JSON list of C-alpha atoms in Angstrom, two decimals:
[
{"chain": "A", "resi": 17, "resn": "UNK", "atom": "CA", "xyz": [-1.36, -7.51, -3.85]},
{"chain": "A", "resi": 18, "resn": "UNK", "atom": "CA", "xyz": [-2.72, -10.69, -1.70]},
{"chain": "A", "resi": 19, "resn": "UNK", "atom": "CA", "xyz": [-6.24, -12.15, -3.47]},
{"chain": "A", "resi": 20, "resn": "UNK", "atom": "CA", "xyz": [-8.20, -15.17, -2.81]},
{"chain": "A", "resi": 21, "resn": "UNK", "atom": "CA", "xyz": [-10.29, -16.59, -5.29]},
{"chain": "A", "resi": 22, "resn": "UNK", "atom": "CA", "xyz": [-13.62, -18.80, -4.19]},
{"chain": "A", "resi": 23, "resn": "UNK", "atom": "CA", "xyz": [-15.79, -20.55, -6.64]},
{"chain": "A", "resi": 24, "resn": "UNK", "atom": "CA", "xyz": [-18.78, -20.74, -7.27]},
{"chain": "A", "resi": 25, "resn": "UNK", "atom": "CA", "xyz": [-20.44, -18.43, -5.65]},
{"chain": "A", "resi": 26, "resn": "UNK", "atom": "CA", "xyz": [-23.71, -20.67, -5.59]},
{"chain": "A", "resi": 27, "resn": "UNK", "atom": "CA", "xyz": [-24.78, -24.40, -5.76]},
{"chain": "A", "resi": 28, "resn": "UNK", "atom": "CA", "xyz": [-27.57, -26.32, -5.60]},
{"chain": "A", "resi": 29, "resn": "UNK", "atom": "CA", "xyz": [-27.15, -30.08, -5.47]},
{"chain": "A", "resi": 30, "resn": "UNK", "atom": "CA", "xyz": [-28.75, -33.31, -5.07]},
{"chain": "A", "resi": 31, "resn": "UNK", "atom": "CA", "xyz": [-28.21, -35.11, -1.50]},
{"chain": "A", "resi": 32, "resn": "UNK", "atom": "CA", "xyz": [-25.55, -38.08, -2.19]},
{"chain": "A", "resi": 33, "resn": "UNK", "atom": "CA", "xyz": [-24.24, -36.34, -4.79]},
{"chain": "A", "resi": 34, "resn": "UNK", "atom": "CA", "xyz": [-20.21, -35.02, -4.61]},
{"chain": "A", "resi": 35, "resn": "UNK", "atom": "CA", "xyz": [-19.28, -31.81, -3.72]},
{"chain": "A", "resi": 36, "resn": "UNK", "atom": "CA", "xyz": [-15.79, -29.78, -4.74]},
{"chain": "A", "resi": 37, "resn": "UNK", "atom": "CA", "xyz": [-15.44, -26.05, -3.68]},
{"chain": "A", "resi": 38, "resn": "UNK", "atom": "CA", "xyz": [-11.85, -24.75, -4.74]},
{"chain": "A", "resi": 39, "resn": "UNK", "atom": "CA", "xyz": [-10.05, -21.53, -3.49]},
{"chain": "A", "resi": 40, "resn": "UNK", "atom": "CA", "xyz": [-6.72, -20.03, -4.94]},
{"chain": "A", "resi": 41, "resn": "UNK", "atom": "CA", "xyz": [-4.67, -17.38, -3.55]},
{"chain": "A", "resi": 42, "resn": "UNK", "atom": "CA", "xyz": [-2.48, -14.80, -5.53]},
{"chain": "A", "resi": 43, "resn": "UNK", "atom": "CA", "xyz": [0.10, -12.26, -3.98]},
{"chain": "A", "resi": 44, "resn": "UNK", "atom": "CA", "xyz": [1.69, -14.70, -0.95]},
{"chain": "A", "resi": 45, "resn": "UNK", "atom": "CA", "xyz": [3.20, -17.97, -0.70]},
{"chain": "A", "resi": 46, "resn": "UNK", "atom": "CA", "xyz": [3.38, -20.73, 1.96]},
{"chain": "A", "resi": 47, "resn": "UNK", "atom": "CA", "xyz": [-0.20, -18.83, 3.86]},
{"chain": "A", "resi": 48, "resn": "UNK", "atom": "CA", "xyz": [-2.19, -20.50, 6.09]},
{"chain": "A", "resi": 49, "resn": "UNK", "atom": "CA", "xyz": [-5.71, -21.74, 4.86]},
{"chain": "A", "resi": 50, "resn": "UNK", "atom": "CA", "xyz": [-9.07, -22.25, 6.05]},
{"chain": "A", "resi": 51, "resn": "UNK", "atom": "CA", "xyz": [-12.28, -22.92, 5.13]},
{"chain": "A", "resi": 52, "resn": "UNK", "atom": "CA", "xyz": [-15.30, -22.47, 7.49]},
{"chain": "A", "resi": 53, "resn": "UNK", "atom": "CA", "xyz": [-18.92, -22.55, 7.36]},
{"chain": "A", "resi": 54, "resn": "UNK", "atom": "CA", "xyz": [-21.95, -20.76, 8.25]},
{"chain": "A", "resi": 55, "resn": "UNK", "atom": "CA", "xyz": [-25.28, -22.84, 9.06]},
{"chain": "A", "resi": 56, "resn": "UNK", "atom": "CA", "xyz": [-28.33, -21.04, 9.43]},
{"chain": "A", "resi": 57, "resn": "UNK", "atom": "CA", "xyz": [-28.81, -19.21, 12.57]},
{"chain": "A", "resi": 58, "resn": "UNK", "atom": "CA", "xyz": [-24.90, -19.64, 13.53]},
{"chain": "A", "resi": 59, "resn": "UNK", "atom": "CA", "xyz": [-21.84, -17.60, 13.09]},
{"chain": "A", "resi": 60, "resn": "UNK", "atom": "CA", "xyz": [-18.79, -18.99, 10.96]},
{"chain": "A", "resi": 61, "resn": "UNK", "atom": "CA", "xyz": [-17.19, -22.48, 12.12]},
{"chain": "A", "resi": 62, "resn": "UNK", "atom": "CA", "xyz": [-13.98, -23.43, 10.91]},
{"chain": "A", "resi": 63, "resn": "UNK", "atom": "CA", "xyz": [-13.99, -26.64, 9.38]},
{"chain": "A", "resi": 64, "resn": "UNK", "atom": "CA", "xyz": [-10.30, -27.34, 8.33]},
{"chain": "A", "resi": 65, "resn": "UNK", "atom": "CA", "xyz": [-6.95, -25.63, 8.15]},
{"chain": "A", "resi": 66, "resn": "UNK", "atom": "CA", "xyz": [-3.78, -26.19, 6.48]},
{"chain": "A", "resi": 67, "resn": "UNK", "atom": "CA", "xyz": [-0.38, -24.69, 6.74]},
{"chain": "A", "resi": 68, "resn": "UNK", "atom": "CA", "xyz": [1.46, -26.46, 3.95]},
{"chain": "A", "resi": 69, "resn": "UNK", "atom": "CA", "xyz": [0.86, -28.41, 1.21]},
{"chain": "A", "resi": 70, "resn": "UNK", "atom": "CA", "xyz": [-0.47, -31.84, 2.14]},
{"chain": "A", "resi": 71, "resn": "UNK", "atom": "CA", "xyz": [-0.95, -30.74, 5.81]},
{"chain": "A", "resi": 72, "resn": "UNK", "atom": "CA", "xyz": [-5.08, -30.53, 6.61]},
{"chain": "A", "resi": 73, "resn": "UNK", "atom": "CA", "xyz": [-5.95, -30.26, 10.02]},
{"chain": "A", "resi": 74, "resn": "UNK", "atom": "CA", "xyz": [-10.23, -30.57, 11.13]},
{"chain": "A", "resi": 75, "resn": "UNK", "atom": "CA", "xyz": [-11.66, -28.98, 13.68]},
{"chain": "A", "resi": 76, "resn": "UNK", "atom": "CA", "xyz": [-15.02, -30.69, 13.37]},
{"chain": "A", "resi": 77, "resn": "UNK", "atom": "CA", "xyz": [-15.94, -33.99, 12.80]},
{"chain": "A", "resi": 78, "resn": "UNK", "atom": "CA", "xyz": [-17.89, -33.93, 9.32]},
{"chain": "A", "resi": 79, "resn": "UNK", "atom": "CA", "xyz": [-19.10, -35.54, 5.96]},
{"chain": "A", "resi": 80, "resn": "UNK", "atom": "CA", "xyz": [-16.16, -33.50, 4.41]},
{"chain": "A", "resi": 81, "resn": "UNK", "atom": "CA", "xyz": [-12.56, -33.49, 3.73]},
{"chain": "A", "resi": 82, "resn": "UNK", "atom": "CA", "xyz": [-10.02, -31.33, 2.36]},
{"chain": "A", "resi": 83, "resn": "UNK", "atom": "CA", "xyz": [-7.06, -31.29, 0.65]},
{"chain": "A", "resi": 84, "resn": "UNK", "atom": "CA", "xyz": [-4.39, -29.06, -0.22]},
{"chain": "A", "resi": 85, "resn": "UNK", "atom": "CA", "xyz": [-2.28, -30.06, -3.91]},
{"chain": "A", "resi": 86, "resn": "UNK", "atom": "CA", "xyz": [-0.51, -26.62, -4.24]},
{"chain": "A", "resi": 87, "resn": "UNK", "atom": "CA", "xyz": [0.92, -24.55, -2.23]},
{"chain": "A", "resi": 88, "resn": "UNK", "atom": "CA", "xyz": [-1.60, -21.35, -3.13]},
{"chain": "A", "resi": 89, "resn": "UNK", "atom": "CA", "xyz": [-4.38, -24.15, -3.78]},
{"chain": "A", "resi": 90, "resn": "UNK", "atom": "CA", "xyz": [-7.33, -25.57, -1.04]},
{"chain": "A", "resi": 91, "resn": "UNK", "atom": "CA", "xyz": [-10.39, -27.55, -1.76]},
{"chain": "A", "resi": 92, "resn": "UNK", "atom": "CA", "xyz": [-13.31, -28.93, -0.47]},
{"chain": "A", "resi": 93, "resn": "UNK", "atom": "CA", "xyz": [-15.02, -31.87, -0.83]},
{"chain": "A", "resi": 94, "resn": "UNK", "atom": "CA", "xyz": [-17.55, -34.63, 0.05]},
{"chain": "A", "resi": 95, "resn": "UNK", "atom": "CA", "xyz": [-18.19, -38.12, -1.59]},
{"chain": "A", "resi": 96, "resn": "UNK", "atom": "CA", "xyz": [-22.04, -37.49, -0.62]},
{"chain": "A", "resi": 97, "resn": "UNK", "atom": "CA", "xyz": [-23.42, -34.72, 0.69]},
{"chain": "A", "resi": 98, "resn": "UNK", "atom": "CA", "xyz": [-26.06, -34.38, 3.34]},
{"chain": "A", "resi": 99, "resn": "UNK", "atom": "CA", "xyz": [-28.79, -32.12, 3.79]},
{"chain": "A", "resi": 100, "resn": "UNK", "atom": "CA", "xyz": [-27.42, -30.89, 6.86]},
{"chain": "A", "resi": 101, "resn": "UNK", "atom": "CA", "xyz": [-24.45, -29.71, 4.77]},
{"chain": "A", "resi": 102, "resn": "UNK", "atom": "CA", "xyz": [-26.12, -26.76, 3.13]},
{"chain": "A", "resi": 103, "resn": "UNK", "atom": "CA", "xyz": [-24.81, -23.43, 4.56]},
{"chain": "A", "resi": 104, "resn": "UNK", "atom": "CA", "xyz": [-22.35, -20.80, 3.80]},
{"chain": "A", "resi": 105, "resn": "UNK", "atom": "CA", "xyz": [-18.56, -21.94, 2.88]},
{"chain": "A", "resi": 106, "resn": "UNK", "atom": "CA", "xyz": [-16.02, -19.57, 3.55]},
{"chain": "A", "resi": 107, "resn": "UNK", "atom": "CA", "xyz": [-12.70, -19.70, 2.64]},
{"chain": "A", "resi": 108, "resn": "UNK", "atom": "CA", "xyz": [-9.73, -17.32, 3.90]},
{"chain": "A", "resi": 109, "resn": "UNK", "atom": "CA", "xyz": [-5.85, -16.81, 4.21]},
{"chain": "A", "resi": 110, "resn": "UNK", "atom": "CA", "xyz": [-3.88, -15.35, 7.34]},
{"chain": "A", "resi": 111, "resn": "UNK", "atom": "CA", "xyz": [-0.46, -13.57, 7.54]},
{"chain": "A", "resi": 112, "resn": "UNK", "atom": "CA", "xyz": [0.71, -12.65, 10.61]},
{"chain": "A", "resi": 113, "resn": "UNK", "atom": "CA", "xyz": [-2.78, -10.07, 12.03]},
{"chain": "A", "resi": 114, "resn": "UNK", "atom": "CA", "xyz": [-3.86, -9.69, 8.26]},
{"chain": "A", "resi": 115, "resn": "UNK", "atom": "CA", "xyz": [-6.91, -12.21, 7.08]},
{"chain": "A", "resi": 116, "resn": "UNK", "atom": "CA", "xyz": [-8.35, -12.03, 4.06]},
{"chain": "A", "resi": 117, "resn": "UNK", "atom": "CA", "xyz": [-11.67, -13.70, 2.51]},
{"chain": "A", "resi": 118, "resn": "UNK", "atom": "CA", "xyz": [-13.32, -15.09, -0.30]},
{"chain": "A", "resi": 119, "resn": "UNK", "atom": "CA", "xyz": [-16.23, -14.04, -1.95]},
{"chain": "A", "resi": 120, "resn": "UNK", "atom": "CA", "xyz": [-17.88, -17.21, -0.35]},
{"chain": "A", "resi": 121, "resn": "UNK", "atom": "CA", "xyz": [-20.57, -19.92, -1.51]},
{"chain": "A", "resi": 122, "resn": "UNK", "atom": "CA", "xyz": [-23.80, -20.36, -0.66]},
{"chain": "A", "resi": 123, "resn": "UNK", "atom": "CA", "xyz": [-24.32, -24.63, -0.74]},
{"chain": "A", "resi": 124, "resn": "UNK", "atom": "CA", "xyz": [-28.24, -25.71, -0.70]},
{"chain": "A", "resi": 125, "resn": "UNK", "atom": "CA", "xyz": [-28.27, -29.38, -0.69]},
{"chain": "A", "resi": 126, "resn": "UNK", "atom": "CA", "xyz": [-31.71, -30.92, -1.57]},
{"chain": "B", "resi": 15, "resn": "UNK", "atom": "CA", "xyz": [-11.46, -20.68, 23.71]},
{"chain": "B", "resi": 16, "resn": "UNK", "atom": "CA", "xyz": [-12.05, -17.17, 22.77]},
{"chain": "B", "resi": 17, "resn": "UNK", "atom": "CA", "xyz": [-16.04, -16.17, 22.74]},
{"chain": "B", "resi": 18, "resn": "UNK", "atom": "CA", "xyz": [-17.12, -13.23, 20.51]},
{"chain": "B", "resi": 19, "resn": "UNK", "atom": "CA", "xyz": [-20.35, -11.81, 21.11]},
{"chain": "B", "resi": 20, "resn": "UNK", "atom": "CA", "xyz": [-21.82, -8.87, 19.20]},
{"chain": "B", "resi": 21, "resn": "UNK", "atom": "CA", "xyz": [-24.82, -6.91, 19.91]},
{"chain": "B", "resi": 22, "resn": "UNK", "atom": "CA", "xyz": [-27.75, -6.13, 18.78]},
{"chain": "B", "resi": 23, "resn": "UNK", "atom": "CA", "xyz": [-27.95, -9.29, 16.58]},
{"chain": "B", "resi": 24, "resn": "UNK", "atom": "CA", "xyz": [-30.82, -7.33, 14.69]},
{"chain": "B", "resi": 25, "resn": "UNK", "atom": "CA", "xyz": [-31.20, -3.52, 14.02]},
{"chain": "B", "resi": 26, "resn": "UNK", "atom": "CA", "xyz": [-33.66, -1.84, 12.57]},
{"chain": "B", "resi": 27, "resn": "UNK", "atom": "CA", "xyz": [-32.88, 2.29, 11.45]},
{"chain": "B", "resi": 28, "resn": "UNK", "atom": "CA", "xyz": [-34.08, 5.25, 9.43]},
{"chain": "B", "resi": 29, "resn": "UNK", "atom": "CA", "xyz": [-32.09, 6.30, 6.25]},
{"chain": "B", "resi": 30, "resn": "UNK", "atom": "CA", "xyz": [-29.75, 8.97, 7.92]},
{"chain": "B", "resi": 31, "resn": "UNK", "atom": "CA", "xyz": [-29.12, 7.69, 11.88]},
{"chain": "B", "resi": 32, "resn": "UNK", "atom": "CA", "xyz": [-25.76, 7.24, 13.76]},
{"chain": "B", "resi": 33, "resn": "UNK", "atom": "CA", "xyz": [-25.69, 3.25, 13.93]},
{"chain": "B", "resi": 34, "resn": "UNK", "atom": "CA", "xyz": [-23.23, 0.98, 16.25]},
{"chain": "B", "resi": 35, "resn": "UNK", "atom": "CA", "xyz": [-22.53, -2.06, 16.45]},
{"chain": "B", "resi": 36, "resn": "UNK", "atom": "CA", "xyz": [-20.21, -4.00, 19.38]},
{"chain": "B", "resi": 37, "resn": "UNK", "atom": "CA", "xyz": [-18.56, -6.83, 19.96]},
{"chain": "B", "resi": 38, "resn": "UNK", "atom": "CA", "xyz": [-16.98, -8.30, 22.63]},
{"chain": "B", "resi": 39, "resn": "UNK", "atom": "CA", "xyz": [-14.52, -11.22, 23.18]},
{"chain": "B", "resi": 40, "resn": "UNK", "atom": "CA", "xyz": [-13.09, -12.96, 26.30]},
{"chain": "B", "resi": 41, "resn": "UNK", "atom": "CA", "xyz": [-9.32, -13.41, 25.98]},
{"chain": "B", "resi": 42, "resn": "UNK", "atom": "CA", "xyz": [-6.51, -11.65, 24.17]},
{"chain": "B", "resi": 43, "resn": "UNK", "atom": "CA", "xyz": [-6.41, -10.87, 20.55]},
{"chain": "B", "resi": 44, "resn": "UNK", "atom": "CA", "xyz": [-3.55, -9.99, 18.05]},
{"chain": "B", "resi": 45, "resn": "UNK", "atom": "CA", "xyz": [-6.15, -8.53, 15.77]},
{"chain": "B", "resi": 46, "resn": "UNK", "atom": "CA", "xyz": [-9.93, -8.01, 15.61]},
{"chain": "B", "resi": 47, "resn": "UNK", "atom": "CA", "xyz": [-11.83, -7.43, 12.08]},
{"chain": "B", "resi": 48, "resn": "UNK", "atom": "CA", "xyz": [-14.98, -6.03, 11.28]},
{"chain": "B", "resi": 49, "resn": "UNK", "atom": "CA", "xyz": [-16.42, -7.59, 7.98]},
{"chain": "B", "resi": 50, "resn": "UNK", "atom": "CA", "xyz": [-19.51, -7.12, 5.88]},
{"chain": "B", "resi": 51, "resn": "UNK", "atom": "CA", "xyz": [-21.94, -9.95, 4.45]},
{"chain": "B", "resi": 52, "resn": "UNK", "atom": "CA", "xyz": [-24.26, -8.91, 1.85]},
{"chain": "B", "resi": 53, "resn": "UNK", "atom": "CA", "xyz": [-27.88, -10.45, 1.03]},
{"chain": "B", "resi": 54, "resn": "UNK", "atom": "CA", "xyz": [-25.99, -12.11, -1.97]},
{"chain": "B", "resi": 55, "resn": "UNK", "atom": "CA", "xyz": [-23.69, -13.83, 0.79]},
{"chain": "B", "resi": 56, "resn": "UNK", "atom": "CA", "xyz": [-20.39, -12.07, -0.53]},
{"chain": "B", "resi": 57, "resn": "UNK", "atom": "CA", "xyz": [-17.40, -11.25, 2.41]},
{"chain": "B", "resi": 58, "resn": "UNK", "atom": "CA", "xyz": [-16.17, -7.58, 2.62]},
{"chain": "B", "resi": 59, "resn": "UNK", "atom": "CA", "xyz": [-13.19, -6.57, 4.84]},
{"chain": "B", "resi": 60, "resn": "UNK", "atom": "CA", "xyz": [-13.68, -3.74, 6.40]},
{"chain": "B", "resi": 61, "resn": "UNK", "atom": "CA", "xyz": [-11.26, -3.01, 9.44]},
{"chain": "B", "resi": 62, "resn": "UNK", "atom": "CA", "xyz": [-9.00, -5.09, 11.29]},
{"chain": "B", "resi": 63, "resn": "UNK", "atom": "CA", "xyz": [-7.74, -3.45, 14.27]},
{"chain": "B", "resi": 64, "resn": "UNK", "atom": "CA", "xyz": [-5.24, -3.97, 17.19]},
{"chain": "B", "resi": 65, "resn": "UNK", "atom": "CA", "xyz": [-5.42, -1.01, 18.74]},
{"chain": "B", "resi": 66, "resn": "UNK", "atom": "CA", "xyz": [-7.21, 2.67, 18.59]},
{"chain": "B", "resi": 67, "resn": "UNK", "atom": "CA", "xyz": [-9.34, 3.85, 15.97]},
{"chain": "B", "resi": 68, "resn": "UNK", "atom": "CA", "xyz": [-9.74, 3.43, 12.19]},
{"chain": "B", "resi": 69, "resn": "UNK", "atom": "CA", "xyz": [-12.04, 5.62, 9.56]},
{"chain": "B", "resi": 70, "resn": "UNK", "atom": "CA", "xyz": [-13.36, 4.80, 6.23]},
{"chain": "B", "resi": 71, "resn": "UNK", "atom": "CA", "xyz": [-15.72, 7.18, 4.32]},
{"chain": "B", "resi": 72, "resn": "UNK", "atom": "CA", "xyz": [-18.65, 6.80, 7.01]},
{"chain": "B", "resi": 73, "resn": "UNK", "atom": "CA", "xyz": [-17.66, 3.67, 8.74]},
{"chain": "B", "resi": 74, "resn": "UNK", "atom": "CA", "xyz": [-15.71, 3.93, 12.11]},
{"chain": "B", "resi": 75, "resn": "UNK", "atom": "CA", "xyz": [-14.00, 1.12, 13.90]},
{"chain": "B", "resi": 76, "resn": "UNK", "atom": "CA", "xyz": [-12.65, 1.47, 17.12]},
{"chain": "B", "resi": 77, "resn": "UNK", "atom": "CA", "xyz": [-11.23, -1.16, 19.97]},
{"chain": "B", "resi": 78, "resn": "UNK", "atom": "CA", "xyz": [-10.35, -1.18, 23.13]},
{"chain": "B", "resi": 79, "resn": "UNK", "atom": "CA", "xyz": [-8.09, -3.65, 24.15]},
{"chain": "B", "resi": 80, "resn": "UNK", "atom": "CA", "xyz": [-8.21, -3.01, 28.12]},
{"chain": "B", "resi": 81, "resn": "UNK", "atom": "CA", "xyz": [-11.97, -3.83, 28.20]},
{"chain": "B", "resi": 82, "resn": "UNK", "atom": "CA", "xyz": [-11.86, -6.66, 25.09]},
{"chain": "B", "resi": 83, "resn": "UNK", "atom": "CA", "xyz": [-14.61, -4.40, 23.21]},
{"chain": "B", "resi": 84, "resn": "UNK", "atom": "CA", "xyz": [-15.06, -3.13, 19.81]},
{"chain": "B", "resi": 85, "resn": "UNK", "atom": "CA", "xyz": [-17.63, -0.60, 18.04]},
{"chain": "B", "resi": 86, "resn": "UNK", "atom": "CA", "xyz": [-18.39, 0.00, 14.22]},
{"chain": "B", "resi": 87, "resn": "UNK", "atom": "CA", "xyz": [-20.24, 2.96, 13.50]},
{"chain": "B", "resi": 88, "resn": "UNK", "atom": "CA", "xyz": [-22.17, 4.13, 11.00]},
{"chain": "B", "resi": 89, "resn": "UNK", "atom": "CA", "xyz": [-22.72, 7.79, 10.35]},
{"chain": "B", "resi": 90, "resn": "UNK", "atom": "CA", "xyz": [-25.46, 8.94, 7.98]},
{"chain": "B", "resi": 91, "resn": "UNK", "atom": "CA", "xyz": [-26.96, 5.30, 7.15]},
{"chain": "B", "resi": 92, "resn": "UNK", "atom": "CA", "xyz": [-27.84, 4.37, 4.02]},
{"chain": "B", "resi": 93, "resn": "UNK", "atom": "CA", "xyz": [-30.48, 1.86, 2.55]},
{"chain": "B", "resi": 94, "resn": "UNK", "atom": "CA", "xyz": [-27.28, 0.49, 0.68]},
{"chain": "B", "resi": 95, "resn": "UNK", "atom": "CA", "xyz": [-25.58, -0.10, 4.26]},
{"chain": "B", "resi": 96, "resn": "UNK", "atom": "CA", "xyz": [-28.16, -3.20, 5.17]},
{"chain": "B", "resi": 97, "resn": "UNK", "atom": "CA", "xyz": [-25.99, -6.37, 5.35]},
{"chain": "B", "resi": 98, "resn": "UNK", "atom": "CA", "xyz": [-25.11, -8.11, 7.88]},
{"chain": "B", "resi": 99, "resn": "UNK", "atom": "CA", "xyz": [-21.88, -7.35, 9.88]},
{"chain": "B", "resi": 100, "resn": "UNK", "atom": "CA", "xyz": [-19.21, -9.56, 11.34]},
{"chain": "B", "resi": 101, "resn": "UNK", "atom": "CA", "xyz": [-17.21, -9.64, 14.10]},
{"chain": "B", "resi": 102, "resn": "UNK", "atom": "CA", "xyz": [-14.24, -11.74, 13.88]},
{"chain": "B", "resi": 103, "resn": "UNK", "atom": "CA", "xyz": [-10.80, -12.37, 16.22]},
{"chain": "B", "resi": 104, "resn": "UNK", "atom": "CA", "xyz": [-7.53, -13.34, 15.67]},
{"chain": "B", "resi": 105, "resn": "UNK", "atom": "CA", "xyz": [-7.07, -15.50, 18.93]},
{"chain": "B", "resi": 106, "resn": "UNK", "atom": "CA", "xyz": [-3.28, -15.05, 20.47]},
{"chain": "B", "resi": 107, "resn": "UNK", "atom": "CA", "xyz": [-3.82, -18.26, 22.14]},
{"chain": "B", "resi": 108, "resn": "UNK", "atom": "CA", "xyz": [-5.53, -20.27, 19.34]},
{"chain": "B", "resi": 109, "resn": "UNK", "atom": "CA", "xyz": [-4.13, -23.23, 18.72]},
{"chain": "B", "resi": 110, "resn": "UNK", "atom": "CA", "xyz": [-5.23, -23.24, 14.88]},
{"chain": "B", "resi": 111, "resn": "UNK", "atom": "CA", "xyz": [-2.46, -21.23, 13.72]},
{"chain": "B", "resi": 112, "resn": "UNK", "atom": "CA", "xyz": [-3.83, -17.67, 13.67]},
{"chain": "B", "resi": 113, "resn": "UNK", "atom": "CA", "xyz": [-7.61, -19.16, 13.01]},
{"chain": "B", "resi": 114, "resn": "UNK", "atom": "CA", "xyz": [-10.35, -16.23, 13.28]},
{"chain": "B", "resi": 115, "resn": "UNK", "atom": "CA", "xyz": [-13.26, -16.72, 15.73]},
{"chain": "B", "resi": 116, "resn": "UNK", "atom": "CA", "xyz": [-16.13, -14.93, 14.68]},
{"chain": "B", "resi": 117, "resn": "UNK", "atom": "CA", "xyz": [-19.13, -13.52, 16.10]},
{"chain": "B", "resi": 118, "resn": "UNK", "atom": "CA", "xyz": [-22.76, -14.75, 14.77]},
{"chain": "B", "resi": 119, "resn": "UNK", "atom": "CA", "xyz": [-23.12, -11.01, 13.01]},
{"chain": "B", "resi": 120, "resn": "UNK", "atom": "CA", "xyz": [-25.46, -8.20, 13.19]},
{"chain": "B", "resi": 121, "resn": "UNK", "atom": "CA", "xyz": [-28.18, -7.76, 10.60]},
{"chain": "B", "resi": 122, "resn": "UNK", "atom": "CA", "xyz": [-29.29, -4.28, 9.70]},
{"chain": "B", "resi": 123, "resn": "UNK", "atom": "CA", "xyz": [-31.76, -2.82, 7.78]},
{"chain": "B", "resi": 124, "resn": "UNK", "atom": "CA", "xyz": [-31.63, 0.62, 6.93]},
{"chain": "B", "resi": 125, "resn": "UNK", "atom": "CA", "xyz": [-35.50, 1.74, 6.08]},
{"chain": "B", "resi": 126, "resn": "UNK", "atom": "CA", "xyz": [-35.54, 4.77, 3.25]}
]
């Protein structure tokens, strides 16, 4: 069966400090990937998606990137995070009308 | 760009009441989910629908795809039923490759 694995589930970190959120998948190969987030007050943004290895796409221009190494393997990063970065990061898989989620993480930046 | 808007963004019941929740979005869909967010910030799939009606335990989802509209309901609410729900929609014409647009959620309290 498909599974997605986010982690962790919370952070707290220092502004200009580096970030790396990582999300696996079990049960599927070759899915499409995305990670969005949640600021307060808003509903879920995507940030980036990826349908292969080495293939990131943004929606939103940022302080973060992403990259893709493995196939069932997507993580997120900064080189210095922001305050305005805190929020909810969500990351999920599609096939075909099927989605499923991670457990999500909950980034305060301070 | 496909807009999903869900009402009542806050709702407020009694331990035992029918509860529903809509949403509504502005162009086609291949698929619509209904998802649950708890206080701890954790993601729950519910439903995801394309058509009719689905039932689990005391959660209803239904859609119709004429009028771009979709209801959850709760029957017999529970304390343990206050999280915050999610709309979200799999966008036919979405040029993210099948990338969910979701709604900014419905929080509900259920008061013992």
């Amino acid at each position: 069966s498909q599974t997605i694995h986010q982690w962790p589930a919370t952070l707290v970190q220092p502004v200009g400090s580096p970030l790396s959120l990582e999300c696996t998948v079990e049960g599927t190969s070759n899915p499409n990937l995305y990670w969005y987030r949640q600021a307060a007050g808003r509903g879920l943004q995507l940030l980036f998606y990826s349908v292969g290895i080495g293939q990131i796409s943004s929606e939103v221009p940022q302080n973060l990137s992403a990259s893709r190494p493995q196939d069932r393997q997507f993580i997120l990063s900064s080189k210095k995070l922001l305050l305005s970065d805190s929020g909810f990061y969500l990351c999920a898989w599609s096939f075909n009308t099927e989605a499923f989620f991670g457990q999500g993480t909950r980034l305060t930046v301070v | 760009k496909n807009e999903v808007e869900q009402s009542p963004q806050n709702l407020t019941a009694q331990e035992g009441e029918f509860i529903t929740i809509n949403c509504s979005y502005s162009v086609g869909i291949s698929a619509l989910h209904w998802l649950q967010q708890h206080p701890g910030g954790g993601i729950v799939s519910l439903f995801m629908l394309s058509s009719g009606k689905k039932k689990h335990g005391r959660l209803i989802a239904t859609i119709n795809i004429q009028e771009k509209h979709s209801s959850l309901h709760i029957t017999a609410s529970h304390p343990r039923d206050s999280a915050v729900y999610i709309c979200a929609v799999a966008d036919i014409y979405g040029g993210s490759q099948g990338n969910l647009i979701f709604g900014k959620g419905t929080k509900l309290s259920v008061k013992p």
